[in-house]
PDB file of C-alpha atoms in Angstrom:
ATOM      1  CA  MET A   1     252.910  -4.573  11.395  1.00 48.00           C
ATOM      2  CA  THR A   2     251.993  -7.742  13.315  1.00 60.00           C
ATOM      3  CA  THR A   3     248.351  -8.771  12.755  1.00 88.00           C
ATOM      4  CA  LYS A   4     246.385  -9.364  16.064  1.00 95.00           C
ATOM      5  CA  PRO A   5     244.940 -12.762  16.455  1.00 97.00           C
ATOM      6  CA  ARG A   6     241.256 -12.846  15.322  1.00 97.00           C
ATOM      7  CA  LEU A   7     238.705 -14.952  17.207  1.00 97.00           C
ATOM      8  CA  TYR A   8     235.486 -16.516  15.610  1.00 96.00           C
ATOM      9  CA  TYR A   9     232.960 -17.494  18.151  1.00 95.00           C
ATOM     10  CA  PHE A  10     229.752 -16.561  20.052  1.00 95.00           C
ATOM     11  CA  ASN A  11     229.501 -13.541  22.433  1.00 94.00           C
ATOM     12  CA  GLY A  12     230.049 -15.887  25.218  1.00 93.00           C
ATOM     13  CA  ARG A  13     232.582 -17.984  27.075  1.00 94.00           C
ATOM     14  CA  GLY A  14     232.109 -21.601  25.815  1.00 93.00           C
ATOM     15  CA  ARG A  15     235.361 -23.232  24.263  1.00 94.00           C
ATOM     16  CA  MET A  16     236.894 -19.886  23.398  1.00 96.00           C
ATOM     17  CA  GLU A  17     237.086 -18.430  26.833  1.00 96.00           C
ATOM     18  CA  THR A  18     240.325 -20.304  27.827  1.00 97.00           C
ATOM     19  CA  ILE A  19     241.937 -19.108  24.548  1.00 98.00           C
ATOM     20  CA  ARG A  20     241.118 -15.561  25.561  1.00 98.00           C
ATOM     21  CA  TRP A  21     242.685 -16.225  28.889  1.00 98.00           C
ATOM     22  CA  LEU A  22     245.856 -17.479  27.448  1.00 98.00           C
ATOM     23  CA  LEU A  23     246.223 -14.727  25.014  1.00 98.00           C
ATOM     24  CA  ALA A  24     245.539 -12.147  27.685  1.00 98.00           C
ATOM     25  CA  THR A  25     247.887 -13.668  30.148  1.00 98.00           C
ATOM     26  CA  ALA A  26     250.635 -13.599  27.482  1.00 98.00           C
ATOM     27  CA  GLY A  27     249.863  -9.835  26.943  1.00 97.00           C
ATOM     28  CA  VAL A  28     248.757 -10.386  23.386  1.00 97.00           C
ATOM     29  CA  GLU A  29     246.120  -8.130  22.008  1.00 96.00           C
ATOM     30  CA  PHE A  30     243.413  -9.842  20.031  1.00 97.00           C
ATOM     31  CA  GLU A  31     240.276  -9.016  18.418  1.00 96.00           C
ATOM     32  CA  GLU A  32     236.818 -10.705  17.960  1.00 95.00           C
ATOM     33  CA  ALA A  33     235.451 -11.326  14.611  1.00 93.00           C
ATOM     34  CA  GLU A  34     231.737 -10.483  14.216  1.00 90.00           C
ATOM     35  CA  TYR A  35     230.168 -12.556  16.881  1.00 95.00           C
ATOM     36  CA  LEU A  36     228.154 -15.544  15.556  1.00 94.00           C
ATOM     37  CA  GLU A  37     224.446 -14.744  15.903  1.00 94.00           C
ATOM     38  CA  THR A  38     222.730 -16.279  12.903  1.00 94.00           C
ATOM     39  CA  ARG A  39     222.866 -19.587  11.206  1.00 94.00           C
ATOM     40  CA  GLU A  40     223.755 -17.822   7.988  1.00 94.00           C
ATOM     41  CA  GLN A  41     227.061 -16.571   9.562  1.00 93.00           C
ATOM     42  CA  TYR A  42     227.968 -20.047  10.574  1.00 93.00           C
ATOM     43  CA  GLU A  43     227.107 -21.549   7.242  1.00 93.00           C
ATOM     44  CA  LYS A  44     229.231 -18.845   5.446  1.00 93.00           C
ATOM     45  CA  LEU A  45     232.279 -20.011   7.473  1.00 92.00           C
ATOM     46  CA  LEU A  46     231.486 -23.508   6.438  1.00 92.00           C
ATOM     47  CA  GLN A  47     231.165 -22.662   2.828  1.00 93.00           C
ATOM     48  CA  ASP A  48     234.334 -20.716   2.886  1.00 90.00           C
ATOM     49  CA  GLY A  49     236.040 -23.935   4.128  1.00 90.00           C
ATOM     50  CA  ALA A  50     237.501 -22.021   7.140  1.00 86.00           C
ATOM     51  CA  LEU A  51     236.099 -24.545   9.766  1.00 91.00           C
ATOM     52  CA  LEU A  52     238.237 -27.643   9.072  1.00 90.00           C
ATOM     53  CA  PHE A  53     235.906 -29.932  11.129  1.00 92.00           C
ATOM     54  CA  GLN A  54     232.817 -27.756  10.768  1.00 89.00           C
ATOM     55  CA  GLN A  55     233.177 -26.390  14.291  1.00 91.00           C
ATOM     56  CA  VAL A  56     234.102 -23.250  16.289  1.00 94.00           C
ATOM     57  CA  PRO A  57     236.141 -21.882  17.904  1.00 96.00           C
ATOM     58  CA  MET A  58     238.472 -20.731  15.196  1.00 96.00           C
ATOM     59  CA  VAL A  59     241.451 -18.379  15.509  1.00 97.00           C
ATOM     60  CA  GLU A  60     243.265 -16.672  12.841  1.00 96.00           C
ATOM     61  CA  ILE A  61     246.838 -16.372  14.126  1.00 97.00           C
ATOM     62  CA  ASP A  62     250.379 -16.200  12.471  1.00 96.00           C
ATOM     63  CA  GLU A  63     248.806 -16.718   8.944  1.00 93.00           C
ATOM     64  CA  MET A  64     246.884 -19.902  10.039  1.00 95.00           C
ATOM     65  CA  LYS A  65     243.340 -20.590  10.597  1.00 95.00           C
ATOM     66  CA  LEU A  66     243.359 -22.865  13.626  1.00 96.00           C
ATOM     67  CA  VAL A  67     240.529 -24.913  14.892  1.00 96.00           C
ATOM     68  CA  GLN A  68     240.178 -27.500  17.690  1.00 96.00           C
ATOM     69  CA  THR A  69     240.461 -25.918  21.139  1.00 96.00           C
ATOM     70  CA  ARG A  70     243.360 -27.926  22.374  1.00 95.00           C
ATOM     71  CA  ALA A  71     245.391 -27.300  19.208  1.00 96.00           C
ATOM     72  CA  ILE A  72     244.908 -23.599  19.624  1.00 98.00           C
ATOM     73  CA  LEU A  73     245.860 -23.581  23.355  1.00 97.00           C
ATOM     74  CA  ASN A  74     248.874 -25.725  22.682  1.00 97.00           C
ATOM     75  CA  TYR A  75     250.144 -23.311  20.065  1.00 98.00           C
ATOM     76  CA  ILE A  76     249.571 -20.192  22.074  1.00 98.00           C
ATOM     77  CA  ALA A  77     251.050 -21.779  25.274  1.00 98.00           C
ATOM     78  CA  GLY A  78     254.034 -22.995  23.351  1.00 97.00           C
ATOM     79  CA  LYS A  79     254.621 -19.720  21.462  1.00 97.00           C
ATOM     80  CA  HIS A  80     254.435 -17.583  24.754  1.00 98.00           C
ATOM     81  CA  ASN A  81     256.440 -19.653  27.180  1.00 97.00           C
ATOM     82  CA  LEU A  82     253.398 -20.974  29.032  1.00 98.00           C
ATOM     83  CA  TYR A  83     254.201 -24.695  28.417  1.00 98.00           C
ATOM     84  CA  GLY A  84     257.161 -25.611  30.748  1.00 96.00           C
ATOM     85  CA  LYS A  85     260.768 -25.783  30.146  1.00 96.00           C
ATOM     86  CA  ASP A  86     261.090 -29.386  28.944  1.00 97.00           C
ATOM     87  CA  ILE A  87     259.061 -32.388  27.949  1.00 97.00           C
ATOM     88  CA  LYS A  88     258.636 -33.497  31.576  1.00 97.00           C
ATOM     89  CA  GLU A  89     257.146 -30.230  32.640  1.00 98.00           C
ATOM     90  CA  ARG A  90     254.849 -30.272  29.506  1.00 97.00           C
ATOM     91  CA  ALA A  91     253.588 -33.860  30.446  1.00 98.00           C
ATOM     92  CA  LEU A  92     252.654 -32.551  33.989  1.00 98.00           C
ATOM     93  CA  ILE A  93     251.039 -29.364  32.537  1.00 98.00           C
ATOM     94  CA  ASP A  94     249.069 -31.457  30.026  1.00 97.00           C
ATOM     95  CA  MET A  95     247.772 -33.843  32.891  1.00 96.00           C
ATOM     96  CA  TYR A  96     246.693 -30.891  35.109  1.00 97.00           C
ATOM     97  CA  VAL A  97     245.097 -29.122  32.199  1.00 96.00           C
ATOM     98  CA  GLU A  98     243.072 -32.085  30.993  1.00 94.00           C
ATOM     99  CA  GLY A  99     241.496 -32.129  34.539  1.00 92.00           C
ATOM    100  CA  THR A 100     240.519 -28.536  34.371  1.00 93.00           C
ATOM    101  CA  MET A 101     239.098 -29.095  30.822  1.00 92.00           C
ATOM    102  CA  ASP A 102     237.006 -31.974  32.048  1.00 92.00           C
ATOM    103  CA  LEU A 103     235.616 -29.702  34.934  1.00 93.00           C
ATOM    104  CA  ASN A 104     235.154 -26.656  32.405  1.00 93.00           C
ATOM    105  CA  GLU A 105     233.079 -28.992  30.213  1.00 93.00           C
ATOM    106  CA  MET A 106     230.674 -29.542  33.070  1.00 93.00           C
ATOM    107  CA  ILE A 107     230.564 -25.800  33.870  1.00 93.00           C
ATOM    108  CA  MET A 108     230.157 -24.760  30.315  1.00 92.00           C
ATOM    109  CA  LEU A 109     227.280 -27.195  29.636  1.00 92.00           C
ATOM    110  CA  TYR A 110     225.544 -26.482  32.891  1.00 92.00           C
ATOM    111  CA  PRO A 111     223.554 -23.456  31.499  1.00 92.00           C
ATOM    112  CA  PHE A 112     222.256 -25.668  28.664  1.00 91.00           C
ATOM    113  CA  SER A 113     220.724 -28.212  31.142  1.00 91.00           C
ATOM    114  CA  SER A 114     216.991 -28.734  30.902  1.00 91.00           C
ATOM    115  CA  PRO A 115     214.978 -27.421  33.907  1.00 89.00           C
ATOM    116  CA  GLU A 116     214.387 -30.876  35.241  1.00 92.00           C
ATOM    117  CA  GLU A 117     218.204 -31.732  34.968  1.00 94.00           C
ATOM    118  CA  LYS A 118     219.634 -28.427  36.425  1.00 92.00           C
ATOM    119  CA  GLU A 119     219.589 -29.309  40.051  1.00 93.00           C
ATOM    120  CA  LYS A 120     221.178 -32.616  39.578  1.00 94.00           C
ATOM    121  CA  ASN A 121     223.873 -31.139  37.325  1.00 94.00           C
ATOM    122  CA  PHE A 122     224.590 -28.291  39.700  1.00 94.00           C
ATOM    123  CA  ALA A 123     225.122 -30.857  42.553  1.00 95.00           C
ATOM    124  CA  LEU A 124     227.321 -33.004  40.409  1.00 94.00           C
ATOM    125  CA  MET A 125     229.449 -30.073  39.117  1.00 94.00           C
ATOM    126  CA  ILE A 126     230.042 -28.941  42.793  1.00 96.00           C
ATOM    127  CA  GLN A 127     230.723 -32.522  43.993  1.00 95.00           C
ATOM    128  CA  ARG A 128     233.311 -33.165  41.213  1.00 95.00           C
ATOM    129  CA  ALA A 129     235.057 -29.841  41.773  1.00 96.00           C
ATOM    130  CA  THR A 130     235.402 -30.433  45.540  1.00 97.00           C
ATOM    131  CA  ASN A 131     235.881 -34.239  45.637  1.00 96.00           C
ATOM    132  CA  ARG A 132     237.789 -35.042  42.367  1.00 96.00           C
ATOM    133  CA  TYR A 133     239.547 -32.015  40.967  1.00 96.00           C
ATOM    134  CA  PHE A 134     240.304 -29.365  43.703  1.00 97.00           C
ATOM    135  CA  PRO A 135     241.869 -31.874  46.030  1.00 97.00           C
ATOM    136  CA  VAL A 136     244.359 -32.819  43.278  1.00 97.00           C
ATOM    137  CA  TYR A 137     245.531 -29.219  42.797  1.00 97.00           C
ATOM    138  CA  GLU A 138     245.703 -28.595  46.535  1.00 98.00           C
ATOM    139  CA  LYS A 139     247.951 -31.638  46.976  1.00 98.00           C
ATOM    140  CA  VAL A 140     250.212 -30.667  43.986  1.00 98.00           C
ATOM    141  CA  LEU A 141     250.713 -27.261  45.452  1.00 98.00           C
ATOM    142  CA  LYS A 142     251.612 -28.862  48.862  1.00 97.00           C
ATOM    143  CA  ASP A 143     253.974 -31.392  47.383  1.00 97.00           C
ATOM    144  CA  HIS A 144     255.637 -29.034  44.860  1.00 96.00           C
ATOM    145  CA  GLY A 145     256.054 -26.276  47.409  1.00 95.00           C
ATOM    146  CA  GLN A 146     256.234 -23.576  44.777  1.00 95.00           C
ATOM    147  CA  ASP A 147     254.090 -20.627  43.780  1.00 96.00           C
ATOM    148  CA  PHE A 148     253.126 -22.497  40.633  1.00 98.00           C
ATOM    149  CA  LEU A 149     251.668 -25.901  39.804  1.00 98.00           C
ATOM    150  CA  VAL A 150     254.622 -26.949  37.602  1.00 98.00           C
ATOM    151  CA  GLY A 151     258.292 -25.895  37.656  1.00 96.00           C
ATOM    152  CA  ASN A 152     259.185 -22.346  38.965  1.00 95.00           C
ATOM    153  CA  GLN A 153     257.271 -20.185  36.464  1.00 97.00           C
ATOM    154  CA  LEU A 154     253.757 -19.446  35.302  1.00 98.00           C
ATOM    155  CA  SER A 155     252.244 -22.042  32.845  1.00 98.00           C
ATOM    156  CA  ARG A 156     248.925 -22.552  31.236  1.00 98.00           C
ATOM    157  CA  ALA A 157     248.154 -24.994  34.073  1.00 98.00           C
ATOM    158  CA  ASP A 158     248.044 -22.208  36.513  1.00 98.00           C
ATOM    159  CA  VAL A 159     245.932 -20.041  34.102  1.00 98.00           C
ATOM    160  CA  GLN A 160     243.444 -22.720  33.422  1.00 97.00           C
ATOM    161  CA  VAL A 161     243.108 -23.760  37.166  1.00 97.00           C
ATOM    162  CA  LEU A 162     242.331 -20.142  38.051  1.00 98.00           C
ATOM    163  CA  GLU A 163     239.793 -19.908  35.239  1.00 97.00           C
ATOM    164  CA  SER A 164     237.998 -23.033  36.628  1.00 96.00           C
ATOM    165  CA  ILE A 165     238.150 -21.697  40.243  1.00 97.00           C
ATOM    166  CA  LEU A 166     236.598 -18.379  39.294  1.00 97.00           C
ATOM    167  CA  MET A 167     233.858 -19.884  36.994  1.00 95.00           C
ATOM    168  CA  ILE A 168     232.646 -22.243  39.641  1.00 96.00           C
ATOM    169  CA  GLU A 169     232.736 -19.688  42.396  1.00 97.00           C
ATOM    170  CA  GLU A 170     230.153 -17.819  40.503  1.00 95.00           C
ATOM    171  CA  TYR A 171     227.832 -20.681  41.280  1.00 94.00           C
ATOM    172  CA  GLU A 172     229.196 -21.634  44.722  1.00 96.00           C
ATOM    173  CA  PRO A 173     231.210 -18.803  46.332  1.00 96.00           C
ATOM    174  CA  THR A 174     232.447 -21.067  49.246  1.00 96.00           C
ATOM    175  CA  VAL A 175     233.829 -23.734  46.980  1.00 97.00           C
ATOM    176  CA  LEU A 176     237.350 -23.203  48.191  1.00 97.00           C
ATOM    177  CA  SER A 177     236.605 -23.182  51.872  1.00 97.00           C
ATOM    178  CA  GLU A 178     238.390 -26.496  52.431  1.00 97.00           C
ATOM    179  CA  PHE A 179     241.372 -25.670  50.194  1.00 98.00           C
ATOM    180  CA  PRO A 180     243.753 -23.070  51.836  1.00 98.00           C
ATOM    181  CA  LEU A 181     246.583 -23.422  49.292  1.00 98.00           C
ATOM    182  CA  LEU A 182     244.269 -22.998  46.353  1.00 98.00           C
ATOM    183  CA  GLN A 183     242.829 -19.933  48.023  1.00 98.00           C
ATOM    184  CA  ALA A 184     246.468 -18.467  48.299  1.00 98.00           C
ATOM    185  CA  PHE A 185     247.163 -19.746  44.712  1.00 98.00           C
ATOM    186  CA  LYS A 186     243.863 -17.844  43.494  1.00 98.00           C
ATOM    187  CA  ALA A 187     244.935 -14.540  45.112  1.00 98.00           C
ATOM    188  CA  ARG A 188     248.553 -14.899  43.910  1.00 98.00           C
ATOM    189  CA  ILE A 189     247.832 -15.710  40.252  1.00 98.00           C
ATOM    190  CA  SER A 190     244.940 -13.194  40.073  1.00 98.00           C
ATOM    191  CA  ASN A 191     247.433 -10.399  40.972  1.00 98.00           C
ATOM    192  CA  LEU A 192     249.842 -11.127  38.060  1.00 98.00           C
ATOM    193  CA  PRO A 193     249.687  -7.908  35.954  1.00 98.00           C
ATOM    194  CA  THR A 194     248.256  -9.214  32.787  1.00 98.00           C
ATOM    195  CA  ILE A 195     245.695 -11.455  34.445  1.00 98.00           C
ATOM    196  CA  LYS A 196     244.730  -8.825  36.882  1.00 98.00           C
ATOM    197  CA  LYS A 197     244.066  -6.484  33.961  1.00 97.00           C
ATOM    198  CA  PHE A 198     242.040  -9.300  32.251  1.00 97.00           C
ATOM    199  CA  LEU A 199     239.876  -9.620  35.413  1.00 97.00           C
ATOM    200  CA  GLN A 200     238.947  -5.867  35.325  1.00 96.00           C
ATOM    201  CA  PRO A 201     235.533  -4.736  34.160  1.00 93.00           C
ATOM    202  CA  GLY A 202     235.566  -3.728  30.655  1.00 93.00           C
ATOM    203  CA  SER A 203     238.268  -6.392  29.551  1.00 95.00           C
ATOM    204  CA  GLN A 204     237.592  -9.023  26.624  1.00 95.00           C
ATOM    205  CA  ARG A 205     236.659 -11.601  29.419  1.00 95.00           C
ATOM    206  CA  ARG A 206     233.139 -12.785  28.771  1.00 94.00           C
ATOM    207  CA  THR A 207     230.524 -12.885  31.451  1.00 90.00           C
ATOM    208  CA  GLU A 208     228.626 -15.728  32.809  1.00 86.00           C
ATOM    209  CA  PRO A 209     226.276 -17.378  30.337  1.00 86.00           C
ATOM    210  CA  ASP A 210     222.741 -16.164  30.421  1.00 89.00           C
ATOM    211  CA  ASP A 211     219.550 -17.381  28.664  1.00 89.00           C
ATOM    212  CA  ARG A 212     220.303 -15.134  25.628  1.00 92.00           C
ATOM    213  CA  ILE A 213     223.605 -16.803  24.781  1.00 92.00           C
ATOM    214  CA  VAL A 214     222.115 -20.280  25.267  1.00 92.00           C
ATOM    215  CA  GLU A 215     219.335 -19.470  22.812  1.00 93.00           C
ATOM    216  CA  THR A 216     221.718 -18.054  20.372  1.00 94.00           C
ATOM    217  CA  VAL A 217     224.119 -21.029  20.474  1.00 93.00           C
ATOM    218  CA  ASN A 218     221.191 -23.438  20.067  1.00 92.00           C
ATOM    219  CA  LYS A 219     219.707 -21.368  17.053  1.00 93.00           C
ATOM    220  CA  VAL A 220     223.112 -21.146  15.332  1.00 93.00           C
ATOM    221  CA  LEU A 221     224.250 -24.755  15.848  1.00 91.00           C
ATOM    222  CA  GLN A 222     220.663 -26.119  15.517  1.00 88.00           C
ATOM    223  CA  LEU A 223     220.982 -28.072  18.739  1.00 78.00           C
TER     224      LEU A 223
END
């Protein structure tokens, strides 16, 4: 019997959420280890030597304990045919994905902003999305002329761009108003069966961060 991937993280999105997205897209069932809620839980993982660089996320998969978000994502994408058909497609996927991860970092850190920084950080997040990142993906879709960002099949680039779109729409619902191709892309990719299932209520997708998860992360990591 194949063991399900086991995820070690907080009960929140953070750096684990894209990993959840890729597993769900690939139709892979996974389970969450006991969510990190105390410093003691985190220190036990450190003492056990499981966290190679003393950081989460960690994923137990295929008899490995993988850390470092990009390494985990690369492995899942490569294993489940979400990483292009050749090295050129992989280079394009990596390029587009790095953009989404830059944007996701801003979205992820926004709830941790101090009250005096929140307004400025919100404006910067929306400005970067609409002036730096989304215009790129809109142009890629136009120039490529396909349903997907790279090649003629779904890749992690499509999944991660969709994830970014949906997260930033939670803060600014009209963010795609100037990007008709991305609007169509969002509708198209959201309706793929495994992704549609992941977007349903009750799935393993985590909700928008709230004050509770911010407090928990700060306490566990002693930020």
